[in-house]
């Protein structure tokens, strides 16, 4: 009998015991299986079982690596990680898809969520802030899929982002002026482009006398600021009760005397309340939004606003009055994240808001766009 088969038999013997596996309980299970083994084998089985019942099991060493942002499990035979330079195949393997399924269900249960054949996917936050998404086979191929997004272990400064190549020295100066002027802005970009990292760095540069209220679906923004408070959304429990949405929290944030309202990621009905807040005297509001380019940001807001019940014209008029600047990040195929453009939003004669490029950044330097003078004037007025 192989070690994997022996482990499976012991696991089934201990399935009804909710306590942590011990050498004594494992030895008793082996005796029940009429297997005589030495103490080294017992301890090996105890370690294997504890890895299954504690933390994230065999994924624990990957999450502990410096710079890891994502760990992705594609069935039992393919586990990848991302350290900022693209996906890397690791040597971690699972015995079979049932082992992946057990891990996914245990992580979901730790987050207070249900994951089974009746509810075959889950999106939740672990206690340490790690974001969990899982889909069970056979809906998922080549097996059960687990995606773990690791929260930032530290907040980067603008100087560090310059050193990393995300920003140029000139871009840093413009972004500092943007913060000082208390202009309303969004950081846009694709998944993994560094939106949250840049936004946290900018919030850390805000005046220490300002009170910022941060609203997030899952806590990721941790700016180095003496007066930053945060509200976090909550999914419904297994009975379907207790749901707290971002939209609920944006409304609460407005009652907390904020100098800045920050929405970690604008992706749903909360866009209505955010736009209302930006148009009622809450200057300096900001957040992130998924978009392929700075030019796509108005369309993204339009789609979210219309889906939430706002007429198209109302979305554009509130967007024009409440939001000033778009800061767009791009992640290239090699995984390098860079600031690509700073644009300014302008309302056209047709009643639609469009992004007008003010500054475009590249390895060669920065180019002035048609919105440059308007951006400079806006930041001068605010400063």
CSV table of C-alpha atoms in Angstrom, one decimal:
chain,number,residue,atom,x,y,z
A,1,UNK,CA,0.0,0.0,0.0
A,2,UNK,CA,1.4,3.4,-1.0
A,3,UNK,CA,1.7,6.3,1.4
A,4,UNK,CA,-1.1,8.1,-0.4
A,5,UNK,CA,-3.5,5.1,0.0
A,6,UNK,CA,-2.5,4.8,3.6
A,7,UNK,CA,-3.1,8.5,4.2
A,8,UNK,CA,-6.6,8.3,2.5
A,9,UNK,CA,-7.6,5.4,4.8
A,10,UNK,CA,-6.5,7.2,7.9
A,11,UNK,CA,-8.2,10.3,6.7
A,12,UNK,CA,-11.5,8.4,6.4
A,13,UNK,CA,-11.1,6.9,9.8
A,14,UNK,CA,-10.6,10.4,11.4
A,15,UNK,CA,-13.3,12.1,9.3
A,16,UNK,CA,-15.8,12.1,12.2
A,17,UNK,CA,-13.2,13.6,14.6
A,18,UNK,CA,-13.2,17.4,14.5
A,19,UNK,CA,-10.1,17.7,16.7
A,20,UNK,CA,-6.7,18.3,15.3
A,21,UNK,CA,-4.9,15.1,14.3
A,22,UNK,CA,-2.4,13.8,16.9
A,23,UNK,CA,0.1,11.0,16.9
A,24,UNK,CA,-2.2,9.1,19.3
A,25,UNK,CA,-5.3,9.4,17.0
A,26,UNK,CA,-3.4,8.5,13.9
A,27,UNK,CA,-1.8,5.5,15.6
A,28,UNK,CA,-5.2,4.3,16.7
A,29,UNK,CA,-6.6,4.7,13.2
A,30,UNK,CA,-3.6,2.6,11.8
A,31,UNK,CA,-4.3,-0.1,14.4
A,32,UNK,CA,-8.0,-0.1,13.3
A,33,UNK,CA,-6.7,-0.6,9.7
A,34,UNK,CA,-4.5,-3.5,11.1
A,35,UNK,CA,-1.4,-1.6,10.0
A,36,UNK,CA,1.7,-1.8,12.1
A,37,UNK,CA,4.1,1.2,11.3
A,38,UNK,CA,7.0,2.8,13.0
A,39,UNK,CA,6.8,6.2,14.8
A,40,UNK,CA,8.4,8.0,11.8
A,41,UNK,CA,5.5,7.0,9.5
A,42,UNK,CA,3.0,8.0,12.2
A,43,UNK,CA,4.6,11.5,12.4
A,44,UNK,CA,4.7,11.8,8.7
A,45,UNK,CA,1.0,11.1,8.4
A,46,UNK,CA,0.2,13.5,11.3
A,47,UNK,CA,2.1,16.3,9.4
A,48,UNK,CA,0.3,15.6,6.2
A,49,UNK,CA,-3.1,15.6,7.9
A,50,UNK,CA,-2.3,18.8,9.8
A,51,UNK,CA,-1.3,20.5,6.5
A,52,UNK,CA,-4.8,19.6,5.2
A,53,UNK,CA,-6.6,21.0,8.3
A,54,UNK,CA,-4.6,24.1,9.0
A,55,UNK,CA,-4.0,27.2,7.0
A,56,UNK,CA,-4.0,26.7,3.3
A,57,UNK,CA,-2.4,23.3,3.3
A,58,UNK,CA,0.3,22.7,0.6
A,59,UNK,CA,-0.2,26.2,-0.7
A,60,UNK,CA,1.1,27.8,2.6
A,61,UNK,CA,4.8,27.9,1.4
A,62,UNK,CA,3.8,29.7,-1.8
A,63,UNK,CA,1.8,32.4,0.0
A,64,UNK,CA,4.8,33.0,2.3
A,65,UNK,CA,7.1,33.8,-0.6
A,66,UNK,CA,8.1,37.5,-0.9
A,67,UNK,CA,6.3,39.4,-3.5
A,68,UNK,CA,3.5,36.9,-4.3
A,69,UNK,CA,0.3,38.5,-5.3
A,70,UNK,CA,-1.7,35.5,-6.6
A,71,UNK,CA,-1.7,31.7,-6.2
A,72,UNK,CA,-3.8,29.8,-8.7
A,73,UNK,CA,-4.8,26.1,-8.6
A,74,UNK,CA,-5.9,24.5,-11.9
A,75,UNK,CA,-6.9,21.1,-10.7
A,76,UNK,CA,-4.5,18.7,-8.9
A,77,UNK,CA,-1.6,18.9,-11.3
A,78,UNK,CA,-1.1,22.6,-12.0
A,79,UNK,CA,-0.4,25.2,-9.3
A,80,UNK,CA,0.8,28.6,-10.4
A,81,UNK,CA,1.9,31.8,-8.6
A,82,UNK,CA,2.5,35.4,-9.7
A,83,UNK,CA,5.3,37.5,-8.2
A,84,UNK,CA,4.7,40.5,-10.5
A,85,UNK,CA,6.5,39.1,-13.6
A,86,UNK,CA,3.9,36.7,-15.0
A,87,UNK,CA,2.6,33.3,-14.0
A,88,UNK,CA,5.1,30.7,-12.8
A,89,UNK,CA,4.3,26.9,-12.6
A,90,UNK,CA,5.3,25.6,-9.2
A,91,UNK,CA,6.2,22.1,-8.1
A,92,UNK,CA,3.2,21.8,-5.8
A,93,UNK,CA,0.8,19.0,-6.7
A,94,UNK,CA,-2.3,17.4,-5.1
A,95,UNK,CA,-2.9,13.7,-4.8
A,96,UNK,CA,-6.2,14.1,-6.8
A,97,UNK,CA,-9.0,16.5,-7.5
A,98,UNK,CA,-10.7,15.3,-4.3
A,99,UNK,CA,-7.8,16.8,-2.3
A,100,UNK,CA,-8.3,20.1,-4.1
A,101,UNK,CA,-12.0,20.0,-3.5
A,102,UNK,CA,-11.5,19.3,0.3
A,103,UNK,CA,-9.1,22.3,0.5
A,104,UNK,CA,-11.5,24.6,-1.3
A,105,UNK,CA,-14.4,23.6,0.9
A,106,UNK,CA,-12.4,24.0,4.1
A,107,UNK,CA,-11.2,27.5,3.1
A,108,UNK,CA,-14.8,28.4,2.2
A,109,UNK,CA,-16.0,27.1,5.6
A,110,UNK,CA,-13.3,29.2,7.4
A,111,UNK,CA,-14.7,32.3,5.6
A,112,UNK,CA,-18.2,31.4,6.7
A,113,UNK,CA,-19.3,30.4,3.2
A,114,UNK,CA,-20.9,27.3,1.7
A,115,UNK,CA,-19.2,25.3,-1.1
A,116,UNK,CA,-20.8,22.1,-2.4
A,117,UNK,CA,-22.6,20.7,-5.4
A,118,UNK,CA,-25.7,22.8,-4.6
A,119,UNK,CA,-23.5,26.0,-4.4
A,120,UNK,CA,-20.5,25.1,-6.5
A,121,UNK,CA,-18.6,28.4,-6.4
A,122,UNK,CA,-17.6,30.9,-3.7
A,123,UNK,CA,-16.1,34.4,-3.5
A,124,UNK,CA,-14.9,35.3,0.0
A,125,UNK,CA,-12.2,36.9,2.1
A,126,UNK,CA,-10.1,34.9,4.5
A,127,UNK,CA,-9.3,36.1,8.0
A,128,UNK,CA,-5.9,37.3,7.0
A,129,UNK,CA,-7.3,39.3,4.1
A,130,UNK,CA,-6.6,36.8,1.4
A,131,UNK,CA,-9.3,36.8,-1.2
A,132,UNK,CA,-10.6,33.3,-2.1
A,133,UNK,CA,-12.4,32.3,-5.3
A,134,UNK,CA,-13.2,28.7,-6.0
A,135,UNK,CA,-15.3,26.7,-8.5
A,136,UNK,CA,-15.8,23.0,-8.0
A,137,UNK,CA,-15.5,20.3,-10.7
A,138,UNK,CA,-17.2,19.2,-13.0
A,139,UNK,CA,-18.2,22.8,-13.6
A,140,UNK,CA,-14.5,23.7,-13.7
A,141,UNK,CA,-11.9,22.0,-15.9
A,142,UNK,CA,-9.4,20.4,-15.7
A,143,UNK,CA,-10.6,20.1,-12.1
A,144,UNK,CA,-11.5,22.2,-9.1
A,145,UNK,CA,-10.1,25.7,-9.4
A,146,UNK,CA,-8.9,27.9,-6.5
A,147,UNK,CA,-7.7,31.5,-6.9
A,148,UNK,CA,-6.1,33.2,-3.9
A,149,UNK,CA,-5.3,37.0,-4.1
A,150,UNK,CA,-2.7,37.9,-1.4
A,151,UNK,CA,-3.2,41.3,0.3
A,152,UNK,CA,-0.2,43.7,0.1
A,153,UNK,CA,2.1,43.1,3.0
A,154,UNK,CA,3.3,46.7,2.9
A,155,UNK,CA,2.3,50.0,1.4
A,156,UNK,CA,4.7,51.3,-1.3
A,157,UNK,CA,5.7,54.9,-1.4
A,158,UNK,CA,5.8,56.9,-4.6
A,159,UNK,CA,9.6,56.9,-4.4
A,160,UNK,CA,9.6,53.1,-4.4
A,161,UNK,CA,7.3,53.0,-7.4
A,162,UNK,CA,9.7,55.3,-9.2
A,163,UNK,CA,12.5,52.9,-8.3
A,164,UNK,CA,10.5,49.9,-9.5
A,165,UNK,CA,9.8,51.6,-12.9
A,166,UNK,CA,6.1,52.0,-12.4
A,167,UNK,CA,6.4,55.8,-12.3
A,168,UNK,CA,8.8,58.3,-13.8
A,169,UNK,CA,10.2,61.1,-11.7
A,170,UNK,CA,8.0,63.6,-13.7
A,171,UNK,CA,4.9,61.4,-13.1
A,172,UNK,CA,5.6,61.4,-9.4
A,173,UNK,CA,5.5,65.2,-9.3
A,174,UNK,CA,2.2,65.4,-11.2
A,175,UNK,CA,0.6,62.8,-8.9
A,176,UNK,CA,1.7,64.7,-5.8
A,177,UNK,CA,0.1,67.9,-7.3
A,178,UNK,CA,-3.0,65.9,-7.9
A,179,UNK,CA,-3.2,64.9,-4.3
A,180,UNK,CA,-2.4,68.4,-3.0
A,181,UNK,CA,-5.1,69.9,-5.2
A,182,UNK,CA,-7.8,67.6,-3.7
A,183,UNK,CA,-9.0,66.8,-7.2
A,184,UNK,CA,-11.3,63.8,-7.6
A,185,UNK,CA,-9.8,61.0,-9.5
A,186,UNK,CA,-9.9,57.3,-10.3
A,187,UNK,CA,-7.0,54.9,-10.9
A,188,UNK,CA,-7.9,52.7,-13.8
A,189,UNK,CA,-6.3,49.6,-15.4
A,190,UNK,CA,-6.7,45.9,-15.9
A,191,UNK,CA,-6.5,43.1,-13.4
A,192,UNK,CA,-3.2,43.0,-11.7
A,193,UNK,CA,-2.0,46.4,-13.1
A,194,UNK,CA,-1.2,47.8,-9.7
A,195,UNK,CA,-4.2,50.1,-9.2
A,196,UNK,CA,-4.6,49.4,-5.5
A,197,UNK,CA,-0.8,49.7,-4.9
A,198,UNK,CA,-0.7,53.2,-6.6
A,199,UNK,CA,-3.9,54.4,-4.9
A,200,UNK,CA,-2.5,53.4,-1.4
A,201,UNK,CA,0.7,55.3,-2.2
A,202,UNK,CA,-1.3,58.4,-3.2
A,203,UNK,CA,-3.5,58.3,-0.1
A,204,UNK,CA,-0.4,58.0,2.1
A,205,UNK,CA,0.6,61.5,0.6
A,206,UNK,CA,-2.6,63.2,1.7
A,207,UNK,CA,-2.4,65.9,4.3
A,208,UNK,CA,-2.3,64.4,7.8
A,209,UNK,CA,-5.2,66.6,8.9
A,210,UNK,CA,-7.6,65.0,6.4
A,211,UNK,CA,-10.0,62.3,7.5
A,212,UNK,CA,-10.5,59.6,4.8
A,213,UNK,CA,-13.1,56.9,4.9
A,214,UNK,CA,-12.2,53.9,2.8
A,215,UNK,CA,-14.9,51.6,1.6
A,216,UNK,CA,-13.9,48.2,0.2
A,217,UNK,CA,-15.4,44.8,-0.8
A,218,UNK,CA,-12.3,43.2,0.8
A,219,UNK,CA,-9.6,45.1,2.7
A,220,UNK,CA,-6.7,45.9,0.5
A,221,UNK,CA,-5.9,49.6,0.9
A,222,UNK,CA,-3.7,50.2,3.9
A,223,UNK,CA,-2.3,53.8,3.4
A,224,UNK,CA,0.3,55.1,5.9
A,225,UNK,CA,-2.0,57.9,7.1
A,226,UNK,CA,-2.9,58.8,10.7
A,227,UNK,CA,-6.6,59.4,10.0
A,228,UNK,CA,-7.7,56.6,7.6
A,229,UNK,CA,-10.6,54.5,8.7
A,230,UNK,CA,-12.1,51.7,6.7
A,231,UNK,CA,-15.5,49.9,6.2
A,232,UNK,CA,-15.6,46.5,4.6
A,233,UNK,CA,-18.5,44.8,2.9
A,234,UNK,CA,-19.9,41.5,4.1
A,235,UNK,CA,-21.4,38.6,2.1
A,236,UNK,CA,-24.6,36.8,3.3
A,237,UNK,CA,-24.0,33.9,5.6
A,238,UNK,CA,-25.0,30.3,4.8
A,239,UNK,CA,-28.6,31.1,5.8
A,240,UNK,CA,-28.6,34.1,3.3
A,241,UNK,CA,-28.7,36.7,6.1
A,242,UNK,CA,-26.3,39.5,7.1
A,243,UNK,CA,-25.5,40.9,3.6
A,244,UNK,CA,-23.8,44.3,3.7
A,245,UNK,CA,-23.0,45.9,0.3
A,246,UNK,CA,-20.6,48.5,-0.8
A,247,UNK,CA,-23.6,50.7,-1.6
A,248,UNK,CA,-24.7,50.4,2.0
A,249,UNK,CA,-21.2,51.4,3.2
A,250,UNK,CA,-20.8,54.4,0.9
A,251,UNK,CA,-24.0,55.8,2.4
A,252,UNK,CA,-22.6,55.2,5.9
A,253,UNK,CA,-19.3,56.8,5.0
A,254,UNK,CA,-21.0,60.0,4.0
A,255,UNK,CA,-22.2,60.3,7.6
A,256,UNK,CA,-18.8,60.0,9.1
A,257,UNK,CA,-17.5,63.5,8.4
A,258,UNK,CA,-15.1,62.4,5.7
A,259,UNK,CA,-12.7,64.8,4.0
A,260,UNK,CA,-12.2,62.1,1.3
A,261,UNK,CA,-14.4,59.2,0.4
A,262,UNK,CA,-12.5,56.4,-1.1
A,263,UNK,CA,-14.1,53.4,-2.8
A,264,UNK,CA,-11.5,50.7,-3.2
A,265,UNK,CA,-13.0,49.4,-6.4
A,266,UNK,CA,-16.1,50.8,-8.2
A,267,UNK,CA,-17.8,47.9,-9.8
A,268,UNK,CA,-21.5,48.0,-9.0
A,269,UNK,CA,-24.5,50.0,-7.7
A,270,UNK,CA,-22.2,52.0,-5.3
A,271,UNK,CA,-21.3,54.2,-8.3
A,272,UNK,CA,-24.6,56.0,-7.8
A,273,UNK,CA,-23.9,57.0,-4.3
A,274,UNK,CA,-20.2,57.8,-5.1
A,275,UNK,CA,-21.2,60.1,-7.9
A,276,UNK,CA,-23.8,61.8,-5.6
A,277,UNK,CA,-21.1,62.2,-2.9
A,278,UNK,CA,-18.6,63.8,-5.4
A,279,UNK,CA,-21.3,66.2,-6.4
A,280,UNK,CA,-22.3,67.3,-2.8
A,281,UNK,CA,-19.1,68.9,-1.6
A,282,UNK,CA,-16.9,65.9,-0.9
A,283,UNK,CA,-13.8,66.9,-2.7
A,284,UNK,CA,-10.8,64.7,-3.3
A,285,UNK,CA,-12.9,61.5,-3.6
A,286,UNK,CA,-11.1,58.7,-5.4
A,287,UNK,CA,-11.1,55.0,-6.1
A,288,UNK,CA,-10.2,52.4,-8.7
A,289,UNK,CA,-12.1,51.0,-11.7
A,290,UNK,CA,-11.4,48.2,-14.2
A,291,UNK,CA,-10.9,49.6,-17.7
A,292,UNK,CA,-8.7,48.7,-20.7
A,293,UNK,CA,-7.7,52.3,-21.3
A,294,UNK,CA,-8.3,55.8,-19.9
A,295,UNK,CA,-10.6,56.4,-22.8
A,296,UNK,CA,-12.8,53.5,-21.7
A,297,UNK,CA,-13.4,54.9,-18.2
A,298,UNK,CA,-16.5,57.1,-19.0
A,299,UNK,CA,-18.1,54.1,-20.8
A,300,UNK,CA,-17.4,51.9,-17.7
A,301,UNK,CA,-19.1,54.4,-15.4
A,302,UNK,CA,-22.0,54.6,-17.8
A,303,UNK,CA,-22.5,50.9,-17.8
A,304,UNK,CA,-22.4,50.7,-14.0
A,305,UNK,CA,-24.6,53.7,-13.6
A,306,UNK,CA,-27.3,52.6,-16.1
A,307,UNK,CA,-27.3,49.0,-14.5
A,308,UNK,CA,-27.9,50.7,-11.1
A,309,UNK,CA,-30.9,52.6,-12.5
A,310,UNK,CA,-29.5,56.0,-13.5
A,311,UNK,CA,-30.4,57.4,-16.9
A,312,UNK,CA,-27.5,57.7,-19.3
A,313,UNK,CA,-27.6,61.5,-19.3
A,314,UNK,CA,-27.6,61.7,-15.5
A,315,UNK,CA,-24.5,59.4,-15.3
A,316,UNK,CA,-22.6,61.7,-17.7
A,317,UNK,CA,-23.7,64.9,-16.1
A,318,UNK,CA,-22.8,63.7,-12.6
A,319,UNK,CA,-19.5,62.3,-13.9
A,320,UNK,CA,-18.5,65.5,-15.5
A,321,UNK,CA,-19.4,67.6,-12.4
A,322,UNK,CA,-17.9,65.2,-9.8
A,323,UNK,CA,-14.8,63.5,-11.3
A,324,UNK,CA,-11.8,65.3,-12.6
A,325,UNK,CA,-8.9,63.1,-13.5
A,326,UNK,CA,-8.2,59.5,-14.7
A,327,UNK,CA,-4.8,57.9,-13.8
A,328,UNK,CA,-4.4,54.8,-16.0
A,329,UNK,CA,-2.0,52.0,-15.4
A,330,UNK,CA,-0.9,49.3,-17.9
A,331,UNK,CA,0.6,45.9,-17.3
A,332,UNK,CA,2.6,44.6,-20.3
A,333,UNK,CA,3.1,41.0,-21.3
A,334,UNK,CA,6.2,40.7,-19.3
A,335,UNK,CA,4.3,41.6,-16.1
A,336,UNK,CA,5.8,45.0,-15.7
A,337,UNK,CA,3.3,47.7,-14.4
A,338,UNK,CA,3.7,51.2,-15.6
A,339,UNK,CA,1.7,54.5,-15.4
A,340,UNK,CA,0.5,55.0,-19.0
A,341,UNK,CA,-1.6,58.1,-18.9
A,342,UNK,CA,-3.1,60.9,-16.9
A,343,UNK,CA,-6.2,62.2,-18.5
A,344,UNK,CA,-8.9,64.8,-17.8
A,345,UNK,CA,-12.6,64.3,-18.2
A,346,UNK,CA,-14.5,66.8,-20.3
A,347,UNK,CA,-18.2,67.0,-21.1
A,348,UNK,CA,-18.8,67.3,-24.9
A,349,UNK,CA,-21.6,69.2,-26.7
A,350,UNK,CA,-23.4,65.9,-27.1
A,351,UNK,CA,-23.8,65.6,-23.4
A,352,UNK,CA,-21.2,62.7,-23.1
A,353,UNK,CA,-18.1,62.7,-21.0
A,354,UNK,CA,-14.8,61.8,-22.7
A,355,UNK,CA,-11.3,61.4,-21.5
A,356,UNK,CA,-8.8,63.9,-22.9
A,357,UNK,CA,-5.2,62.8,-22.6
A,358,UNK,CA,-3.1,65.3,-20.7
A,359,UNK,CA,0.1,63.4,-20.1
A,360,UNK,CA,1.2,60.1,-21.7
A,361,UNK,CA,4.2,58.3,-20.2
A,362,UNK,CA,6.7,55.9,-21.9
A,363,UNK,CA,10.2,54.7,-21.4
A,364,UNK,CA,11.4,57.7,-23.5
A,365,UNK,CA,9.7,60.3,-21.3
A,366,UNK,CA,6.3,62.0,-21.2
A,367,UNK,CA,4.3,63.6,-24.0
A,368,UNK,CA,1.8,66.5,-23.5
A,369,UNK,CA,-1.7,65.8,-24.8
A,370,UNK,CA,-4.5,68.2,-25.7
A,371,UNK,CA,-5.7,68.2,-22.0
A,372,UNK,CA,-2.4,69.2,-20.6
A,373,UNK,CA,-3.2,72.9,-20.1
A,374,UNK,CA,-6.5,72.1,-18.5
A,375,UNK,CA,-4.9,69.7,-16.1
A,376,UNK,CA,-2.3,72.2,-15.1
A,377,UNK,CA,-4.9,74.9,-14.6
A,378,UNK,CA,-7.0,72.5,-12.4
A,379,UNK,CA,-4.1,71.5,-10.2
A,380,UNK,CA,-3.0,75.1,-9.9
A,381,UNK,CA,-6.4,76.2,-8.8
A,382,UNK,CA,-6.6,73.4,-6.2
A,383,UNK,CA,-3.1,73.8,-5.0
